[in-house]
Amino acid sequence: MRDFDRARERMVDEQIARRGVRDDRVLAAMRRVPRHEFVSVAQEDQAYADYPLHIAEKQTISQPYIVARMCEAARIQSGDRVLEIGTGSGYGAAVLAELAAEVFTIERHDSLADAARLRLRNYPNVRVRSGDGTLGWPEQQPFDAIVVTAAGPAVPQPLTEQLTIGGRLVIPVDMRNRGQQLIRVTRTADDEYTEETLLPVVFVPLIGEWGRPER
Ligand code: SAM
């Protein structure tokens, strides 16, 4: 077993399973995706560490545990079509691609979208697009699950409208006095949604029409 493979096994056992992620498919996906291929060569030795890392455009690749928690919270089934907002390095999209039938991912920075598309070339079920993800991907809706990896002031309405009935949206929302909280919105009928607060989190800002304004 190579060093990276050993580090990845340890990451899943010690940072993810031990902290309570139970979904076997999520654990298996996290064991499969070579996270060190989604960071710079200078950061490879930290690829399996228990914290987020910086990537280009002052953005981050999320902490592995949070990636796993979000995938578990989205309750992804193997036949699902999934939308991710905030492609970043492409790592989260690769994990989603192991869990779902099709993954559509949107990144607002062209340079990150281009680099991620290249890294994800071995994942034929992933499509990367650059643009404002708060508007969703109307041409490809509806989605069984939507995962947002940046925090906005509220849940963007276009995203809830692009869920299937039964679809789940997992998103960090900035709740002011309570800080950022990870929320799951489930569409239960055409005009009905339930909302659950899952855990406190820290994410970069969601910037766009239904997020924060660009400075
Ligand atoms: N999933 C990523 C990964 O695995 O590397 C983590 C990405 S980082 C935590 C969040 C990303 O969301 C950043 O790359 C940021 O540029 C992007 N972002 C912020 N607002 C966005 C928007 N409205 N549409 C698309 N991407 C957005």
PDB file of C-alpha atoms and ligand atoms in Angstrom:
ATOM      1  CA  MET A   1       0.000   0.000   0.000  1.00  0.00           C
ATOM      2  CA  ARG A   2       1.356   3.439  -0.933  1.00  0.00           C
ATOM      3  CA  ASP A   3       1.752   6.210   1.654  1.00  0.00           C
ATOM      4  CA  PHE A   4      -1.165   8.226   0.228  1.00  0.00           C
ATOM      5  CA  ASP A   5      -3.436   5.182   0.334  1.00  0.00           C
ATOM      6  CA  ARG A   6      -2.491   4.533   3.939  1.00  0.00           C
ATOM      7  CA  ALA A   7      -3.067   8.196   4.850  1.00  0.00           C
ATOM      8  CA  ARG A   8      -6.494   8.085   3.186  1.00  0.00           C
ATOM      9  CA  GLU A   9      -7.513   4.946   5.098  1.00  0.00           C
ATOM     10  CA  ARG A  10      -6.464   6.628   8.331  1.00  0.00           C
ATOM     11  CA  MET A  11      -8.360   9.803   7.390  1.00  0.00           C
ATOM     12  CA  VAL A  12     -11.589   7.849   6.910  1.00  0.00           C
ATOM     13  CA  ASP A  13     -11.193   5.768  10.068  1.00  0.00           C
ATOM     14  CA  GLU A  14     -10.000   8.470  12.452  1.00  0.00           C
ATOM     15  CA  GLN A  15     -11.543  11.715  11.174  1.00  0.00           C
ATOM     16  CA  ILE A  16     -14.787  10.536   9.605  1.00  0.00           C
ATOM     17  CA  ALA A  17     -16.090   7.145  10.816  1.00  0.00           C
ATOM     18  CA  ARG A  18     -14.962   7.777  14.390  1.00  0.00           C
ATOM     19  CA  ARG A  19     -16.815  11.118  14.398  1.00  0.00           C
ATOM     20  CA  GLY A  20     -20.098   9.421  13.543  1.00  0.00           C
ATOM     21  CA  VAL A  21     -20.461   9.252   9.734  1.00  0.00           C
ATOM     22  CA  ARG A  22     -22.199   5.882   9.277  1.00  0.00           C
ATOM     23  CA  ASP A  23     -23.210   5.778   5.587  1.00  0.00           C
ATOM     24  CA  ASP A  24     -21.103   2.938   4.120  1.00  0.00           C
ATOM     25  CA  ARG A  25     -21.344   4.332   0.586  1.00  0.00           C
ATOM     26  CA  VAL A  26     -20.000   7.694   1.748  1.00  0.00           C
ATOM     27  CA  LEU A  27     -17.142   6.031   3.650  1.00  0.00           C
ATOM     28  CA  ALA A  28     -16.301   3.914   0.582  1.00  0.00           C
ATOM     29  CA  ALA A  29     -16.345   6.988  -1.692  1.00  0.00           C
ATOM     30  CA  MET A  30     -14.022   8.857   0.674  1.00  0.00           C
ATOM     31  CA  ARG A  31     -11.674   5.822   0.638  1.00  0.00           C
ATOM     32  CA  ARG A  32     -11.606   5.801  -3.174  1.00  0.00           C
ATOM     33  CA  VAL A  33     -11.027   9.427  -4.212  1.00  0.00           C
ATOM     34  CA  PRO A  34      -7.300  10.380  -4.278  1.00  0.00           C
ATOM     35  CA  ARG A  35      -7.567  13.712  -2.471  1.00  0.00           C
ATOM     36  CA  HIS A  36      -3.845  14.460  -2.994  1.00  0.00           C
ATOM     37  CA  GLU A  37      -4.566  14.828  -6.730  1.00  0.00           C
ATOM     38  CA  PHE A  38      -6.888  17.793  -5.972  1.00  0.00           C
ATOM     39  CA  VAL A  39      -4.315  19.948  -4.132  1.00  0.00           C
ATOM     40  CA  SER A  40      -1.047  21.559  -5.241  1.00  0.00           C
ATOM     41  CA  VAL A  41       2.112  19.448  -5.160  1.00  0.00           C
ATOM     42  CA  ALA A  42       3.379  21.639  -2.294  1.00  0.00           C
ATOM     43  CA  GLN A  43       0.340  20.616  -0.213  1.00  0.00           C
ATOM     44  CA  GLU A  44       0.265  16.909  -1.063  1.00  0.00           C
ATOM     45  CA  ASP A  45       1.640  15.954   2.339  1.00  0.00           C
ATOM     46  CA  GLN A  46      -1.334  17.721   3.984  1.00  0.00           C
ATOM     47  CA  ALA A  47      -3.977  16.321   1.639  1.00  0.00           C
ATOM     48  CA  TYR A  48      -5.319  13.872   4.254  1.00  0.00           C
ATOM     49  CA  ALA A  49      -5.078  16.232   7.244  1.00  0.00           C
ATOM     50  CA  ASP A  50      -8.098  17.176   9.340  1.00  0.00           C
ATOM     51  CA  TYR A  51      -8.545  20.755   8.087  1.00  0.00           C
ATOM     52  CA  PRO A  52      -9.393  22.732   4.943  1.00  0.00           C
ATOM     53  CA  LEU A  53      -6.541  23.808   2.629  1.00  0.00           C
ATOM     54  CA  HIS A  54      -6.085  26.935   0.522  1.00  0.00           C
ATOM     55  CA  ILE A  55      -6.527  26.677  -3.231  1.00  0.00           C
ATOM     56  CA  ALA A  56      -6.273  29.401  -5.912  1.00  0.00           C
ATOM     57  CA  GLU A  57      -8.529  32.515  -5.971  1.00  0.00           C
ATOM     58  CA  LYS A  58      -8.381  32.700  -2.127  1.00  0.00           C
ATOM     59  CA  GLN A  59     -10.750  29.728  -1.879  1.00  0.00           C
ATOM     60  CA  THR A  60     -10.514  26.427   0.021  1.00  0.00           C
ATOM     61  CA  ILE A  61     -10.880  22.674  -0.371  1.00  0.00           C
ATOM     62  CA  SER A  62     -13.159  21.736   2.525  1.00  0.00           C
ATOM     63  CA  GLN A  63     -12.137  19.622   5.525  1.00  0.00           C
ATOM     64  CA  PRO A  64     -12.629  15.916   4.618  1.00  0.00           C
ATOM     65  CA  TYR A  65     -15.027  15.335   7.547  1.00  0.00           C
ATOM     66  CA  ILE A  66     -17.310  18.155   6.358  1.00  0.00           C
ATOM     67  CA  VAL A  67     -17.347  16.759   2.797  1.00  0.00           C
ATOM     68  CA  ALA A  68     -18.428  13.386   4.205  1.00  0.00           C
ATOM     69  CA  ARG A  69     -21.064  14.911   6.531  1.00  0.00           C
ATOM     70  CA  MET A  70     -22.579  16.919   3.659  1.00  0.00           C
ATOM     71  CA  CYS A  71     -22.713  13.865   1.381  1.00  0.00           C
ATOM     72  CA  GLU A  72     -24.345  11.811   4.141  1.00  0.00           C
ATOM     73  CA  ALA A  73     -26.827  14.615   4.894  1.00  0.00           C
ATOM     74  CA  ALA A  74     -27.797  14.770   1.194  1.00  0.00           C
ATOM     75  CA  ARG A  75     -28.816  11.045   1.328  1.00  0.00           C
ATOM     76  CA  ILE A  76     -27.519  10.394  -2.181  1.00  0.00           C
ATOM     77  CA  GLN A  77     -28.670   7.229  -3.956  1.00  0.00           C
ATOM     78  CA  SER A  78     -26.794   5.586  -6.829  1.00  0.00           C
ATOM     79  CA  GLY A  79     -29.317   6.672  -9.477  1.00  0.00           C
ATOM     80  CA  ASP A  80     -29.454  10.307  -8.336  1.00  0.00           C
ATOM     81  CA  ARG A  81     -28.719  13.441 -10.341  1.00  0.00           C
ATOM     82  CA  VAL A  82     -26.829  15.854  -8.110  1.00  0.00           C
ATOM     83  CA  LEU A  83     -25.993  19.548  -8.399  1.00  0.00           C
ATOM     84  CA  GLU A  84     -22.999  20.978  -6.536  1.00  0.00           C
ATOM     85  CA  ILE A  85     -22.523  24.740  -6.123  1.00  0.00           C
ATOM     86  CA  GLY A  86     -18.866  25.670  -5.530  1.00  0.00           C
ATOM     87  CA  THR A  87     -16.657  23.272  -7.495  1.00  0.00           C
ATOM     88  CA  GLY A  88     -13.424  24.691  -6.019  1.00  0.00           C
ATOM     89  CA  SER A  89     -10.718  22.052  -6.515  1.00  0.00           C
ATOM     90  CA  GLY A  90     -13.198  19.478  -7.870  1.00  0.00           C
ATOM     91  CA  TYR A  91     -12.644  17.100  -4.939  1.00  0.00           C
ATOM     92  CA  GLY A  92     -16.226  17.278  -3.628  1.00  0.00           C
ATOM     93  CA  ALA A  93     -17.556  16.652  -7.146  1.00  0.00           C
ATOM     94  CA  ALA A  94     -15.356  13.542  -7.408  1.00  0.00           C
ATOM     95  CA  VAL A  95     -16.770  12.184  -4.127  1.00  0.00           C
ATOM     96  CA  LEU A  96     -20.317  12.940  -5.323  1.00  0.00           C
ATOM     97  CA  ALA A  97     -19.525  11.196  -8.622  1.00  0.00           C
ATOM     98  CA  GLU A  98     -18.748   7.997  -6.685  1.00  0.00           C
ATOM     99  CA  LEU A  99     -22.184   8.197  -5.018  1.00  0.00           C
ATOM    100  CA  ALA A 100     -24.531   9.392  -7.775  1.00  0.00           C
ATOM    101  CA  ALA A 101     -25.358   8.693 -11.418  1.00  0.00           C
ATOM    102  CA  GLU A 102     -24.717  12.227 -12.647  1.00  0.00           C
ATOM    103  CA  VAL A 103     -23.078  15.284 -11.093  1.00  0.00           C
ATOM    104  CA  PHE A 104     -23.426  18.861 -12.326  1.00  0.00           C
ATOM    105  CA  THR A 105     -21.096  21.332 -10.626  1.00  0.00           C
ATOM    106  CA  ILE A 106     -20.862  25.121 -10.920  1.00  0.00           C
ATOM    107  CA  GLU A 107     -17.946  27.382  -9.961  1.00  0.00           C
ATOM    108  CA  ARG A 108     -17.965  31.177 -10.215  1.00  0.00           C
ATOM    109  CA  HIS A 109     -14.213  31.481 -10.878  1.00  0.00           C
ATOM    110  CA  ASP A 110     -13.398  30.455 -14.468  1.00  0.00           C
ATOM    111  CA  SER A 111      -9.814  29.515 -13.531  1.00  0.00           C
ATOM    112  CA  LEU A 112     -10.995  27.093 -10.810  1.00  0.00           C
ATOM    113  CA  ALA A 113     -13.676  25.615 -13.084  1.00  0.00           C
ATOM    114  CA  ASP A 114     -11.073  25.019 -15.828  1.00  0.00           C
ATOM    115  CA  ALA A 115      -8.576  23.396 -13.443  1.00  0.00           C
ATOM    116  CA  ALA A 116     -11.294  21.223 -11.881  1.00  0.00           C
ATOM    117  CA  ARG A 117     -12.544  20.099 -15.298  1.00  0.00           C
ATOM    118  CA  LEU A 118      -9.044  18.855 -16.054  1.00  0.00           C
ATOM    119  CA  ARG A 119      -8.706  17.026 -12.713  1.00  0.00           C
ATOM    120  CA  LEU A 120     -12.149  15.465 -13.177  1.00  0.00           C
ATOM    121  CA  ARG A 121     -11.434  14.138 -16.693  1.00  0.00           C
ATOM    122  CA  ASN A 122     -11.560  10.554 -15.399  1.00  0.00           C
ATOM    123  CA  TYR A 123     -15.084  11.091 -14.023  1.00  0.00           C
ATOM    124  CA  PRO A 124     -17.320  10.906 -17.114  1.00  0.00           C
ATOM    125  CA  ASN A 125     -20.456  11.464 -15.015  1.00  0.00           C
ATOM    126  CA  VAL A 126     -19.377  14.986 -13.927  1.00  0.00           C
ATOM    127  CA  ARG A 127     -20.096  18.187 -15.858  1.00  0.00           C
ATOM    128  CA  VAL A 128     -18.395  21.413 -14.763  1.00  0.00           C
ATOM    129  CA  ARG A 129     -19.709  24.860 -15.633  1.00  0.00           C
ATOM    130  CA  SER A 130     -18.579  28.333 -14.623  1.00  0.00           C
ATOM    131  CA  GLY A 131     -21.145  30.887 -13.508  1.00  0.00           C
ATOM    132  CA  ASP A 132     -23.364  31.945 -10.632  1.00  0.00           C
ATOM    133  CA  GLY A 133     -24.512  28.762  -8.923  1.00  0.00           C
ATOM    134  CA  THR A 134     -27.134  30.555  -6.813  1.00  0.00           C
ATOM    135  CA  LEU A 135     -29.268  30.466  -9.967  1.00  0.00           C
ATOM    136  CA  GLY A 136     -28.895  26.684 -10.208  1.00  0.00           C
ATOM    137  CA  TRP A 137     -28.637  24.918 -13.584  1.00  0.00           C
ATOM    138  CA  PRO A 138     -32.169  25.372 -15.000  1.00  0.00           C
ATOM    139  CA  GLU A 139     -31.522  23.354 -18.187  1.00  0.00           C
ATOM    140  CA  GLN A 140     -30.615  20.265 -16.140  1.00  0.00           C
ATOM    141  CA  GLN A 141     -33.226  20.424 -13.359  1.00  0.00           C
ATOM    142  CA  PRO A 142     -34.732  18.748 -11.402  1.00  0.00           C
ATOM    143  CA  PHE A 143     -32.071  17.401  -9.047  1.00  0.00           C
ATOM    144  CA  ASP A 144     -32.440  14.697  -6.402  1.00  0.00           C
ATOM    145  CA  ALA A 145     -29.837  16.450  -4.282  1.00  0.00           C
ATOM    146  CA  ILE A 146     -28.111  19.836  -4.268  1.00  0.00           C
ATOM    147  CA  VAL A 147     -24.970  20.461  -2.200  1.00  0.00           C
ATOM    148  CA  VAL A 148     -23.738  24.040  -1.703  1.00  0.00           C
ATOM    149  CA  THR A 149     -20.162  24.493  -0.473  1.00  0.00           C
ATOM    150  CA  ALA A 150     -20.210  28.230   0.314  1.00  0.00           C
ATOM    151  CA  ALA A 151     -22.300  30.135   2.882  1.00  0.00           C
ATOM    152  CA  GLY A 152     -24.923  32.724   1.953  1.00  0.00           C
ATOM    153  CA  PRO A 153     -27.331  34.887   3.938  1.00  0.00           C
ATOM    154  CA  ALA A 154     -30.343  32.670   3.097  1.00  0.00           C
ATOM    155  CA  VAL A 155     -31.392  29.617   1.074  1.00  0.00           C
ATOM    156  CA  PRO A 156     -31.465  30.646  -2.637  1.00  0.00           C
ATOM    157  CA  GLN A 157     -35.005  30.177  -3.945  1.00  0.00           C
ATOM    158  CA  PRO A 158     -33.952  28.985  -7.445  1.00  0.00           C
ATOM    159  CA  LEU A 159     -32.205  26.017  -5.809  1.00  0.00           C
ATOM    160  CA  THR A 160     -35.243  24.860  -3.820  1.00  0.00           C
ATOM    161  CA  GLU A 161     -37.325  25.163  -6.999  1.00  0.00           C
ATOM    162  CA  GLN A 162     -34.898  22.877  -8.868  1.00  0.00           C
ATOM    163  CA  LEU A 163     -35.322  19.969  -6.426  1.00  0.00           C
ATOM    164  CA  THR A 164     -37.395  16.891  -7.249  1.00  0.00           C
ATOM    165  CA  ILE A 165     -40.234  16.111  -4.834  1.00  0.00           C
ATOM    166  CA  GLY A 166     -38.296  14.300  -2.125  1.00  0.00           C
ATOM    167  CA  GLY A 167     -35.102  16.125  -3.155  1.00  0.00           C
ATOM    168  CA  ARG A 168     -32.621  17.379  -0.530  1.00  0.00           C
ATOM    169  CA  LEU A 169     -30.664  20.656  -0.492  1.00  0.00           C
ATOM    170  CA  VAL A 170     -27.708  20.826   1.907  1.00  0.00           C
ATOM    171  CA  ILE A 171     -26.333  24.333   2.391  1.00  0.00           C
ATOM    172  CA  PRO A 172     -24.448  26.415   4.963  1.00  0.00           C
ATOM    173  CA  VAL A 173     -26.447  29.533   5.902  1.00  0.00           C
ATOM    174  CA  ASP A 174     -25.159  32.519   7.856  1.00  0.00           C
ATOM    175  CA  MET A 175     -27.620  32.918  10.750  1.00  0.00           C
ATOM    176  CA  ARG A 176     -26.011  36.077  12.203  1.00  0.00           C
ATOM    177  CA  ASN A 177     -26.224  35.557  15.997  1.00  0.00           C
ATOM    178  CA  ARG A 178     -25.894  31.748  15.612  1.00  0.00           C
ATOM    179  CA  GLY A 179     -23.061  31.926  13.048  1.00  0.00           C
ATOM    180  CA  GLN A 180     -23.052  29.614  10.013  1.00  0.00           C
ATOM    181  CA  GLN A 181     -25.232  26.520  10.301  1.00  0.00           C
ATOM    182  CA  LEU A 182     -25.495  23.605   7.888  1.00  0.00           C
ATOM    183  CA  ILE A 183     -29.148  23.314   6.817  1.00  0.00           C
ATOM    184  CA  ARG A 184     -31.029  20.517   5.030  1.00  0.00           C
ATOM    185  CA  VAL A 185     -34.111  21.549   3.063  1.00  0.00           C
ATOM    186  CA  THR A 186     -36.286  18.672   1.808  1.00  0.00           C
ATOM    187  CA  ARG A 187     -38.963  19.260  -0.822  1.00  0.00           C
ATOM    188  CA  THR A 188     -41.969  17.268   0.387  1.00  0.00           C
ATOM    189  CA  ALA A 189     -44.529  18.470  -2.207  1.00  0.00           C
ATOM    190  CA  ASP A 190     -44.774  21.037  -5.029  1.00  0.00           C
ATOM    191  CA  ASP A 191     -44.984  23.959  -2.601  1.00  0.00           C
ATOM    192  CA  GLU A 192     -43.883  22.307   0.640  1.00  0.00           C
ATOM    193  CA  TYR A 193     -40.448  22.115   2.200  1.00  0.00           C
ATOM    194  CA  THR A 194     -39.085  21.030   5.575  1.00  0.00           C
ATOM    195  CA  GLU A 195     -35.933  22.556   7.031  1.00  0.00           C
ATOM    196  CA  GLU A 196     -33.536  21.038   9.572  1.00  0.00           C
ATOM    197  CA  THR A 197     -30.482  22.615  11.189  1.00  0.00           C
ATOM    198  CA  LEU A 198     -27.666  20.035  11.282  1.00  0.00           C
ATOM    199  CA  LEU A 199     -24.432  21.508  12.677  1.00  0.00           C
ATOM    200  CA  PRO A 200     -22.315  24.683  12.974  1.00  0.00           C
ATOM    201  CA  VAL A 201     -19.816  25.117  10.122  1.00  0.00           C
ATOM    202  CA  VAL A 202     -17.336  27.617   8.635  1.00  0.00           C
ATOM    203  CA  PHE A 203     -17.386  28.217   4.878  1.00  0.00           C
ATOM    204  CA  VAL A 204     -16.188  30.850   2.405  1.00  0.00           C
ATOM    205  CA  PRO A 205     -18.960  33.233   1.236  1.00  0.00           C
ATOM    206  CA  LEU A 206     -21.513  32.332  -1.421  1.00  0.00           C
ATOM    207  CA  ILE A 207     -21.312  35.216  -3.886  1.00  0.00           C
ATOM    208  CA  GLY A 208     -24.020  35.802  -6.443  1.00  0.00           C
ATOM    209  CA  GLU A 209     -27.513  37.010  -7.184  1.00  0.00           C
ATOM    210  CA  TRP A 210     -29.024  34.986  -4.312  1.00  0.00           C
ATOM    211  CA  GLY A 211     -25.899  35.157  -2.146  1.00  0.00           C
ATOM    212  CA  ARG A 212     -23.605  37.988  -1.034  1.00  0.00           C
ATOM    213  CA  PRO A 213     -22.742  40.859  -3.386  1.00  0.00           C
ATOM    214  CA  GLU A 214     -19.283  40.807  -4.948  1.00  0.00           C
ATOM    215  CA  ARG A 215     -16.988  43.389  -3.308  1.00  0.00           C
TER     216      ARG A 215
HETATM  217  N1  SAM B   1     -16.271  21.659  -3.145  1.00  0.00           N
HETATM  218  C1  SAM B   1     -15.010  22.348  -3.156  1.00  0.00           C
HETATM  219  C2  SAM B   1     -13.831  21.407  -3.158  1.00  0.00           C
HETATM  220  O1  SAM B   1     -14.023  20.211  -2.989  1.00  0.00           O
HETATM  221  O2  SAM B   1     -12.691  21.895  -3.366  1.00  0.00           O
HETATM  222  C3  SAM B   1     -14.915  23.354  -2.046  1.00  0.00           C
HETATM  223  C4  SAM B   1     -15.053  24.707  -2.584  1.00  0.00           C
HETATM  224  S1  SAM B   1     -14.881  26.139  -1.601  1.00  0.00           S
HETATM  225  C5  SAM B   1     -15.230  25.712   0.045  1.00  0.00           C
HETATM  226  C6  SAM B   1     -16.342  27.027  -2.147  1.00  0.00           C
HETATM  227  C7  SAM B   1     -16.331  27.434  -3.604  1.00  0.00           C
HETATM  228  O3  SAM B   1     -17.578  28.075  -3.893  1.00  0.00           O
HETATM  229  C8  SAM B   1     -15.250  28.436  -3.989  1.00  0.00           C
HETATM  230  O4  SAM B   1     -14.447  27.884  -4.980  1.00  0.00           O
HETATM  231  C9  SAM B   1     -16.036  29.657  -4.486  1.00  0.00           C
HETATM  232  O5  SAM B   1     -15.397  30.329  -5.548  1.00  0.00           O
HETATM  233  C10 SAM B   1     -17.336  29.015  -4.912  1.00  0.00           C
HETATM  234  N2  SAM B   1     -18.498  29.913  -4.995  1.00  0.00           N
HETATM  235  C11 SAM B   1     -18.877  30.914  -4.168  1.00  0.00           C
HETATM  236  N3  SAM B   1     -20.022  31.479  -4.608  1.00  0.00           N
HETATM  237  C12 SAM B   1     -20.389  30.792  -5.736  1.00  0.00           C
HETATM  238  C13 SAM B   1     -21.491  30.876  -6.641  1.00  0.00           C
HETATM  239  N4  SAM B   1     -22.474  31.766  -6.514  1.00  0.00           N
HETATM  240  N5  SAM B   1     -21.530  29.997  -7.675  1.00  0.00           N
HETATM  241  C14 SAM B   1     -20.553  29.077  -7.849  1.00  0.00           C
HETATM  242  N6  SAM B   1     -19.489  28.949  -7.033  1.00  0.00           N
HETATM  243  C15 SAM B   1     -19.414  29.798  -5.981  1.00  0.00           C
END
